[in-house]
Short mmCIF file of C-alpha atoms in Angstrom, two decimals:
data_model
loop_
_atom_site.label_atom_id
_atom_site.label_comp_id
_atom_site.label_asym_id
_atom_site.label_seq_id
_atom_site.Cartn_x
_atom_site.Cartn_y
_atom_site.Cartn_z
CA UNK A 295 -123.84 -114.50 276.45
CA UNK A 296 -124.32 -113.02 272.95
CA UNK A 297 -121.06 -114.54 271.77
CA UNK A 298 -121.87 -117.90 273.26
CA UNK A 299 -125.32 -118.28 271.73
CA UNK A 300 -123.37 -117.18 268.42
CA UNK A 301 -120.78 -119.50 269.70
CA UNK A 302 -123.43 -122.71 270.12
CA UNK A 303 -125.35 -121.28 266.65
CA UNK A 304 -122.19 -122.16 265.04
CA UNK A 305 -121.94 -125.10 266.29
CA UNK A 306 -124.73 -126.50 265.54
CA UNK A 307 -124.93 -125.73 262.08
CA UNK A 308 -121.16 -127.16 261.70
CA UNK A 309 -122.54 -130.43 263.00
CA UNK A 310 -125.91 -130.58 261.30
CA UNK A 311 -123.75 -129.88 257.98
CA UNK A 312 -121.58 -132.68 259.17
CA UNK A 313 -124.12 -134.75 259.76
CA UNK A 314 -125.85 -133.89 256.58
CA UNK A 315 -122.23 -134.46 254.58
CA UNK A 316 -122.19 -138.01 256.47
CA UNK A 317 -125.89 -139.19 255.85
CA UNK A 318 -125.14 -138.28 252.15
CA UNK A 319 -121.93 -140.36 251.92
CA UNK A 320 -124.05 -143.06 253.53
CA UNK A 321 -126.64 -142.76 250.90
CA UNK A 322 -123.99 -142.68 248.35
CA UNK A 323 -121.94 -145.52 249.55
CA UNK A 324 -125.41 -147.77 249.75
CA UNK A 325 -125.97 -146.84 246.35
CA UNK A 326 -122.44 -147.86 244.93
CA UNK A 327 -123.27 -151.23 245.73
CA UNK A 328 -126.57 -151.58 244.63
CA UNK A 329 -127.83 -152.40 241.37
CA UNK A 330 -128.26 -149.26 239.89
CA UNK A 331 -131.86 -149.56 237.86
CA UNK A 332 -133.05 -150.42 241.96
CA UNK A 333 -131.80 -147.11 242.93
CA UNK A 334 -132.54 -144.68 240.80
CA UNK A 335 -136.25 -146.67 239.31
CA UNK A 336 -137.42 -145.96 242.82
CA UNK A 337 -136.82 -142.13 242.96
CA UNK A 338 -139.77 -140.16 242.74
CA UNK A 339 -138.10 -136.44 242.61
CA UNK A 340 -135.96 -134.66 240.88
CA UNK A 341 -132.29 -133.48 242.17
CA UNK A 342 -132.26 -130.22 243.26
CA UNK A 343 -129.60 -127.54 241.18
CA UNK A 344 -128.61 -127.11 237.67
CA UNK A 345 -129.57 -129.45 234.77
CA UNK A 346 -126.95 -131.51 233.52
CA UNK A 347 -126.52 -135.04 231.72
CA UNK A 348 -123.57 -137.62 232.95
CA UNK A 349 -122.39 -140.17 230.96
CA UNK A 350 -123.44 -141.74 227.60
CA UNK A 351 -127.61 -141.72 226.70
CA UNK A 352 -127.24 -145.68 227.84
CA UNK A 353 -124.78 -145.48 230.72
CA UNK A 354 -125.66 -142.00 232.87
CA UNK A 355 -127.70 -139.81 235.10
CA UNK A 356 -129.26 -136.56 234.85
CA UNK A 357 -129.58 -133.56 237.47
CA UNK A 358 -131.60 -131.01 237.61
CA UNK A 359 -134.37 -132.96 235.37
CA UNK A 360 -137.80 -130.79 234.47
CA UNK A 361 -141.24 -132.68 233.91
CA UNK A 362 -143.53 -132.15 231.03
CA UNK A 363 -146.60 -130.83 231.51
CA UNK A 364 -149.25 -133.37 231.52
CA UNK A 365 -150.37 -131.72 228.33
CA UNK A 366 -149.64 -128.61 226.62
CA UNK A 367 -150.41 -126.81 223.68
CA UNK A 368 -150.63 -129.51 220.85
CA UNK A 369 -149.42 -132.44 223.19
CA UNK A 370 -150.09 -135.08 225.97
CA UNK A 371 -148.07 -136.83 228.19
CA UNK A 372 -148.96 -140.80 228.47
CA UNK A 373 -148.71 -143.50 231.04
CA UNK A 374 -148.08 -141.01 233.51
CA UNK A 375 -147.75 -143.57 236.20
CA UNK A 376 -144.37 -144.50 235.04
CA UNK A 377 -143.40 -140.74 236.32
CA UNK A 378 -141.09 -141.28 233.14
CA UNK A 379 -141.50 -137.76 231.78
CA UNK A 380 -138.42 -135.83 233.39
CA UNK A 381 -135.97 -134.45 230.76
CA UNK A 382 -133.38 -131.66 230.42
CA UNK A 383 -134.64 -127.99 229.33
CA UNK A 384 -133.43 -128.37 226.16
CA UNK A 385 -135.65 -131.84 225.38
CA UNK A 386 -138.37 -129.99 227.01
CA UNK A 387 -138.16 -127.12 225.07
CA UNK A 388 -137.90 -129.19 222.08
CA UNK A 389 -141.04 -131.30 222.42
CA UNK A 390 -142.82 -128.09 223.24
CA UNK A 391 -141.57 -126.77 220.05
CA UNK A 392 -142.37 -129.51 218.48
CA UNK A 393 -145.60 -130.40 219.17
CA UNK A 394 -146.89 -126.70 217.71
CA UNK A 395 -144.75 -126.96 214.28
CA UNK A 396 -146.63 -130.14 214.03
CA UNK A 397 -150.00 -128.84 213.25
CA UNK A 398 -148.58 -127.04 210.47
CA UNK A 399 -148.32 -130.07 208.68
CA UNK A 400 -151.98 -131.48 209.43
CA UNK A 401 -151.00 -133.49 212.29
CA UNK A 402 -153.13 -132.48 215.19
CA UNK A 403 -150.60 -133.13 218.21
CA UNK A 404 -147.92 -135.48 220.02
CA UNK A 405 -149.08 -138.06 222.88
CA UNK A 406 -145.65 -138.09 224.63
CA UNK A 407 -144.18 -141.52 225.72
CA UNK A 408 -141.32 -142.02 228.23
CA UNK A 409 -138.61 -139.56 228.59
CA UNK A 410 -136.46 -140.46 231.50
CA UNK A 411 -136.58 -141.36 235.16
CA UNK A 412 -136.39 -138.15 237.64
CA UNK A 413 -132.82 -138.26 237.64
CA UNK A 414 -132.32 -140.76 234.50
CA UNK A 415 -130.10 -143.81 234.71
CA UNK A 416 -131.09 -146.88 234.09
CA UNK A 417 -134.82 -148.05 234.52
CA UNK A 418 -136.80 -150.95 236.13
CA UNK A 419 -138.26 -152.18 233.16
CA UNK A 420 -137.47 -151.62 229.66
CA UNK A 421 -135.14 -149.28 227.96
CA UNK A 422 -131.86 -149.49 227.98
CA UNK A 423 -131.19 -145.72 227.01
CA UNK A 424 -133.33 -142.93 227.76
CA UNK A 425 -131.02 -142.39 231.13
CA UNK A 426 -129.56 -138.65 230.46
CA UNK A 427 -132.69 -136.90 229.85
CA UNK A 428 -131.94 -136.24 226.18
CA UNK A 429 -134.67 -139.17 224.36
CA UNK A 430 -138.03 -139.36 224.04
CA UNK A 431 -140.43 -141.50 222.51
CA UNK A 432 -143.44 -140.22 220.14
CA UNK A 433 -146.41 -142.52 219.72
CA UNK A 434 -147.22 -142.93 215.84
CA UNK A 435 -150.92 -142.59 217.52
CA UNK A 436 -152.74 -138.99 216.53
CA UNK A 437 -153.60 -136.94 219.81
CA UNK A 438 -157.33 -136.73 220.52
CA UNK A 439 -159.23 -133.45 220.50
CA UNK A 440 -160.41 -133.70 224.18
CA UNK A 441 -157.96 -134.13 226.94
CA UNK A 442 -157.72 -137.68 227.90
CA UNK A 443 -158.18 -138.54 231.65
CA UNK A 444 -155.73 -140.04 233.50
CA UNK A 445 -157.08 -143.61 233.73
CA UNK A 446 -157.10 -142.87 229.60
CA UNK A 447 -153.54 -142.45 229.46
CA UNK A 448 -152.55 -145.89 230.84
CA UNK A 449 -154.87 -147.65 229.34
CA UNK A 450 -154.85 -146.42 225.32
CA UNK A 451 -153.42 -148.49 223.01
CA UNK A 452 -150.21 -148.36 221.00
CA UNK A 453 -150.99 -148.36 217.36
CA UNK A 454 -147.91 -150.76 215.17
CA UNK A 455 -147.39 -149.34 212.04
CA UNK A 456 -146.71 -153.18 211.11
CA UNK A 457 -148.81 -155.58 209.06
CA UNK A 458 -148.31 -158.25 211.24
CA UNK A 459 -149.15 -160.57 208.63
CA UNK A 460 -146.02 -159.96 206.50
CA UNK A 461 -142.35 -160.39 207.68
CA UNK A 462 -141.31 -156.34 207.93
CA UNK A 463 -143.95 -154.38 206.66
CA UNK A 464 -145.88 -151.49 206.62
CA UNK A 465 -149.45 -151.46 206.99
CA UNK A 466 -150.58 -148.93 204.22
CA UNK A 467 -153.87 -148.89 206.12
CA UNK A 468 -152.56 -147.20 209.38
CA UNK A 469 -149.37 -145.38 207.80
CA UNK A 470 -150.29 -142.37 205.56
CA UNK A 471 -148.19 -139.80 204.04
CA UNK A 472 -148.83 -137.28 206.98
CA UNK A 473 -146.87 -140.20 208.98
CA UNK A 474 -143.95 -139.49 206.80
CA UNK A 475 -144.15 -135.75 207.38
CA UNK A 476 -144.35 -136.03 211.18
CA UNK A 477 -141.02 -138.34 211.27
CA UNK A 478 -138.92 -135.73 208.58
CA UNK A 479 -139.94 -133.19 209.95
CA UNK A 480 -138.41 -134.23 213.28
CA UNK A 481 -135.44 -134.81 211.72
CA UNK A 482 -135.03 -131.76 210.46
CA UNK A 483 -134.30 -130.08 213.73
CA UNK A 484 -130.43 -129.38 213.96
CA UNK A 485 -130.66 -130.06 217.60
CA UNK A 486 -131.99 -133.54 216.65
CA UNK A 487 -128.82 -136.25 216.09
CA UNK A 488 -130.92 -139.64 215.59
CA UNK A 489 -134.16 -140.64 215.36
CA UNK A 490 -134.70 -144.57 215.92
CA UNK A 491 -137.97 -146.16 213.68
CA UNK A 492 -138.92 -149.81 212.65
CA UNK A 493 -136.45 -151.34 209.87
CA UNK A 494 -139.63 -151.57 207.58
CA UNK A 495 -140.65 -147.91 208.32
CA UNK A 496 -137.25 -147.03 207.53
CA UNK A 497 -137.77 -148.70 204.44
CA UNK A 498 -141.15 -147.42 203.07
CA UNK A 499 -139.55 -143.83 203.96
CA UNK A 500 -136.29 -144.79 201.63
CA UNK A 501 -139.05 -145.94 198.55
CA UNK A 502 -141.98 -143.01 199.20
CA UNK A 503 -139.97 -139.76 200.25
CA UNK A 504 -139.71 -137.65 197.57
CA UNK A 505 -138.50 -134.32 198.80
CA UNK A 506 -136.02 -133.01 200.70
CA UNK A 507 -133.69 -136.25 201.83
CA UNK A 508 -131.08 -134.01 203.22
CA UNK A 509 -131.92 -135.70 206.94
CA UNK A 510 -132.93 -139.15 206.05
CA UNK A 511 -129.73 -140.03 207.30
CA UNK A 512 -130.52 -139.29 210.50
CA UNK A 513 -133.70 -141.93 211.15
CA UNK A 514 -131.87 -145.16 211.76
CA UNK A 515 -133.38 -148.64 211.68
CA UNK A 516 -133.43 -150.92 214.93
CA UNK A 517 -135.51 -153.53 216.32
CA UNK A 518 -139.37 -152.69 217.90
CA UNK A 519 -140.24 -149.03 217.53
CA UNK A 520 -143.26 -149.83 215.17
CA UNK A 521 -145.81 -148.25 217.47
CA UNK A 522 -143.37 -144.96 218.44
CA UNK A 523 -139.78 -143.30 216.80
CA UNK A 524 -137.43 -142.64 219.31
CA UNK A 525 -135.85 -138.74 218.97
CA UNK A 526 -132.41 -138.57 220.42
CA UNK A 527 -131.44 -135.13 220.96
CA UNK A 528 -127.03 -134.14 220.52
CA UNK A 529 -125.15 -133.23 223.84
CA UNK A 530 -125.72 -129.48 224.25
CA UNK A 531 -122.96 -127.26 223.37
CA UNK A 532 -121.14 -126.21 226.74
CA UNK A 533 -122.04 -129.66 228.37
CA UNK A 534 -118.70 -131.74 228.90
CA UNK A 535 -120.23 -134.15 231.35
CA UNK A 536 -122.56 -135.83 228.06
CA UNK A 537 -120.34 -138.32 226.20
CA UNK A 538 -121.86 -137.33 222.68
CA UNK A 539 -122.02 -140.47 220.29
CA UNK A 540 -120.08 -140.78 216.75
CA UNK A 541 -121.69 -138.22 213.83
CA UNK A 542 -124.17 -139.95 211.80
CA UNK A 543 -122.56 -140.91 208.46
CA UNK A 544 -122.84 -139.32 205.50
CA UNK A 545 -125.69 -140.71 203.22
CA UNK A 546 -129.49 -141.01 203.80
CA UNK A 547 -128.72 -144.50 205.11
CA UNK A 548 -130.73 -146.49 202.46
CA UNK A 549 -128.12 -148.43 201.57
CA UNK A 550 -126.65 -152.04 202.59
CA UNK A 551 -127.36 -151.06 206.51
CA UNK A 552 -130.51 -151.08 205.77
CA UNK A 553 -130.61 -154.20 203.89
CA UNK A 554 -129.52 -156.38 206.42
CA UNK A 555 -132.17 -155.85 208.55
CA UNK A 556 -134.19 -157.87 205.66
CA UNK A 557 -131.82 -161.03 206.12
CA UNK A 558 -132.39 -163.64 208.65
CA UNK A 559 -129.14 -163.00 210.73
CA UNK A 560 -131.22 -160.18 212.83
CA UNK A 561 -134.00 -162.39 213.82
CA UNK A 562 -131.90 -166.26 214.11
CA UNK A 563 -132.14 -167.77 217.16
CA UNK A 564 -128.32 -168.07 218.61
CA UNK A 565 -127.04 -171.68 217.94
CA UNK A 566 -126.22 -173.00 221.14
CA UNK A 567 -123.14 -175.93 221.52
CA UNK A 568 -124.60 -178.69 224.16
CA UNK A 569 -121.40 -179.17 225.14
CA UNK A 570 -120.92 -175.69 226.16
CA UNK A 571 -121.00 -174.67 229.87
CA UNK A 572 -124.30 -173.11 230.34
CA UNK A 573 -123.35 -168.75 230.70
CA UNK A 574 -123.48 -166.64 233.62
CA UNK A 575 -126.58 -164.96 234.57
CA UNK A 576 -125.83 -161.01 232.79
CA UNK A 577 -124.01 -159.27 235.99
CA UNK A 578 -126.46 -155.82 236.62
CA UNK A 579 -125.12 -152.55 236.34
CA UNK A 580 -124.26 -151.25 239.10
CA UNK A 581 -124.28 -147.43 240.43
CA UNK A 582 -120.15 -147.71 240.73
CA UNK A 583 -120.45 -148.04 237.02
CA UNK A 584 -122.04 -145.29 236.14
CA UNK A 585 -120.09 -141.83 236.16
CA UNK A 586 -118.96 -140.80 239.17
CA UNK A 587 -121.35 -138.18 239.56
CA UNK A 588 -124.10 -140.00 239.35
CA UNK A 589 -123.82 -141.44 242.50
CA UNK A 590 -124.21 -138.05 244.32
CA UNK A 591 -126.95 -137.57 242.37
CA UNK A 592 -128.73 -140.38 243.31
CA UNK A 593 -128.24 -139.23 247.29
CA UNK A 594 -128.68 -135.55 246.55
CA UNK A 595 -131.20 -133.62 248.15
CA UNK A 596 -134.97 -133.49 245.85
CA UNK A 597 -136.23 -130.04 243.97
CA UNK A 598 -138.72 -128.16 246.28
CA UNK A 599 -141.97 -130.30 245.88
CA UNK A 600 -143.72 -126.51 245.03
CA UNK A 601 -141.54 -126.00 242.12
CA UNK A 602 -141.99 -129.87 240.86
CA UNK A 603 -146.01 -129.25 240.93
CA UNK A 604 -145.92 -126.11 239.60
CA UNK A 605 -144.26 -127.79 235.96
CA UNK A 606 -147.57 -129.78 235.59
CA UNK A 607 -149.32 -125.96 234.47
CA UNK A 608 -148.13 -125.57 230.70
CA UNK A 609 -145.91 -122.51 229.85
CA UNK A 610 -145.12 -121.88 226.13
CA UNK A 611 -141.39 -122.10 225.32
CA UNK A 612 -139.52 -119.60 223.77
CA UNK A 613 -139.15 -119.92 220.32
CA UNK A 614 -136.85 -121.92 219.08
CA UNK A 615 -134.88 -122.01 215.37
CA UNK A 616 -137.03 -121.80 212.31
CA UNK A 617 -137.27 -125.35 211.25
CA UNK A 618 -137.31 -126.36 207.66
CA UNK A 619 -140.82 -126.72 206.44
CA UNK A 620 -141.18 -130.11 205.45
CA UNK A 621 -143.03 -131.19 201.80
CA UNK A 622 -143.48 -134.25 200.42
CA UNK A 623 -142.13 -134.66 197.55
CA UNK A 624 -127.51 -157.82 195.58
CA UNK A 625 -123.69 -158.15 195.21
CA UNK A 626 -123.13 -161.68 196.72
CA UNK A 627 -121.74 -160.69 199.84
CA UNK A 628 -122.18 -161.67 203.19
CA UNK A 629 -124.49 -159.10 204.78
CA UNK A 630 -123.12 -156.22 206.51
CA UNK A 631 -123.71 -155.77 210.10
CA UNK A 632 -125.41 -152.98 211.02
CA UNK A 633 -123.15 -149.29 211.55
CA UNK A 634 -121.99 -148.86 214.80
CA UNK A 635 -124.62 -146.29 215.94
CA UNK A 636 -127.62 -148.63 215.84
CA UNK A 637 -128.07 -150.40 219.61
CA UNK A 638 -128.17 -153.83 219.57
CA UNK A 639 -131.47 -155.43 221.36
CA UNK A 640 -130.47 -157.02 225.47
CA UNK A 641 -132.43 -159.65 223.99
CA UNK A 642 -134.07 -161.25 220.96
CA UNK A 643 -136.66 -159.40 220.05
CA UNK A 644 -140.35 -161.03 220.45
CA UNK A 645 -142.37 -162.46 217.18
CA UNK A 646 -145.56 -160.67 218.46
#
């Protein structure tokens, strides 16, 4: 009798992991034909199991994702209902970093934008990176003193470091030097490989800076980003799922790169022929498209709700490496187009 219980036991759990195994290939085969923003925009959890990133930081997935606390020691997460603040350790661990070297400086803490989806890829609205838990975006705004309610989160404004009076330009009444400091200083991080900021803020840093340029190079111009900069952290070492970009070149990038974006080819509307057929609708990525992986991701079981609450209660990281203390100190042509690094905007970008 014993060994037929044992016998039925055994059973069983063969065909619940069968039928587990099957409802998962279902999942995953729905999800190869679906457009993938639809599938993974409307997951609320992370995957359960080890942190990873798949693919490239504008064609992957993430597993294993951690939230940031809500706030933390010198930082606060915004616009929480976009459930946008899932990253991997090493971002984490970086903003938390982060946020406390800040206030060495005079700056009195981060308000956190979006990070990435629960398990990244590509998202409803917006971004077109951001999708391998390795970006985040820092709003130019100063953190209050008083933590901000929730209703306060979604509804404070962005501040544009733009005088939108004049054609790509800083306001000198919102941007200080401490702005400066913040943006080096997060470039001085060896962990951090790009930093994306407004063309004109790119510019005022090129005229103003005058210490230590040695990571200038890495803050690259690109359309919007006036009222945050972007930080794009490398693929970790030991990670050969991440599809790591091309090095930054060498140079602090103020240079004809940077000049272009001062030319009207960046902001022309596209001449259109009226004889030409009118184009296909853009075809939507699809989950097939995406790295392999990334499909079992989407279908994979979700972390234990208990351990995804218990990330909204702020634990200090450990330390991470000293960073470097930060202290301020026409040829005729045709334009060049911008280096190969710098994404180029789904769309033009708006006047306003």
């Amino acid at each position: 009798m014993d060994k037929l219980a044992k016998g039925v036991g055994k059973a069983s759990f063969l065909a619940l992991s069968m039928m587990s195994m099957l409802a998962a290939d279902a999942v995953s085969a729905f999800a190869q034909d679906a457009p993938a923003k639809q599938v993974f925009g409307n997951i609320a959890l992370p995957s359960a199991g080890p942190s990873a990133s798949y693919g490239s930081y504008a064609k992957g997935c993430q597993s294993g994702a951690v939230a940031l606390p809500t706030e933390g020691q010198g930082f606060q997460a915004m616009r929480l209902s976009r459930n946008r603040r899932w990253g991997q350790p090493q971002l984490i661990s970086f903003i938390e970093r982060f946020a406390q070297d800040v206030q060495k400086i005079g700056w009195p803490g981060l308000l956190i934008g979006d990070i990435s989806q629960p398990r990244g890829g590509p998202m409803l609205t917006g971004h077109a990176s951001h999708q391998i838990g390795l970006d985040v975006d820092i709003w130019w705004r100063q953190m209050p003193k008083q933590v901000m309610s929730a209703e306060q989160r979604e509804s404070t404004p962005f501040i544009s470091m733009l005088d939108k009076s004049k054609f790509l330009t800083v306001d000198d009444r919102k941007w200080s030097p401490l702005n400066a400091k913040l943006v080096m200083m997060a470039a001085s991080y060896p962990q951090v490989e790009r930093i994306f900021v407004n063309p004109a803020i790119k510019q005022k840093l090129c005229q103003t800076w005058t210490g230590d340029r040695t990571f200038m190079g890495k803050i690259r111009p690109i359309y919007g980003h006036d009222e945050h900069f972007h930080v794009r952290l490398e693929c970790p070492p030991g990670a050969p799922n991440c599809k790591p970009q091309a090095p930054v070149g060498a140079g602090d990038g103020c240079d004809k790169s940077l000049a272009w974006w001062f030319t009207k080819e960046p902001w022309a509307t596209p001449k259109k022929d009226p004889n030409a057929k009118p184009p296909k609708p853009p075809r939507a990525m699809m989950v097939s498209d995406l790295p392999k992986a990334c499909a079992a991701i989407a279908a994979a079981p979700a972390a234990g709700k208990a351990s995804v609450a218990a990330q909204n209660s702020y634990t200090p990281s450990a330390p991470a490496a000293q960073v470097q203390d930060i202290v301020p100190q026409s040829s005729g042509k045709a334009a060049p187009m911008p280096p190969a690094d710098v994404p180029r905007p789904s769309s033009r970008p708006s006047s306003n």
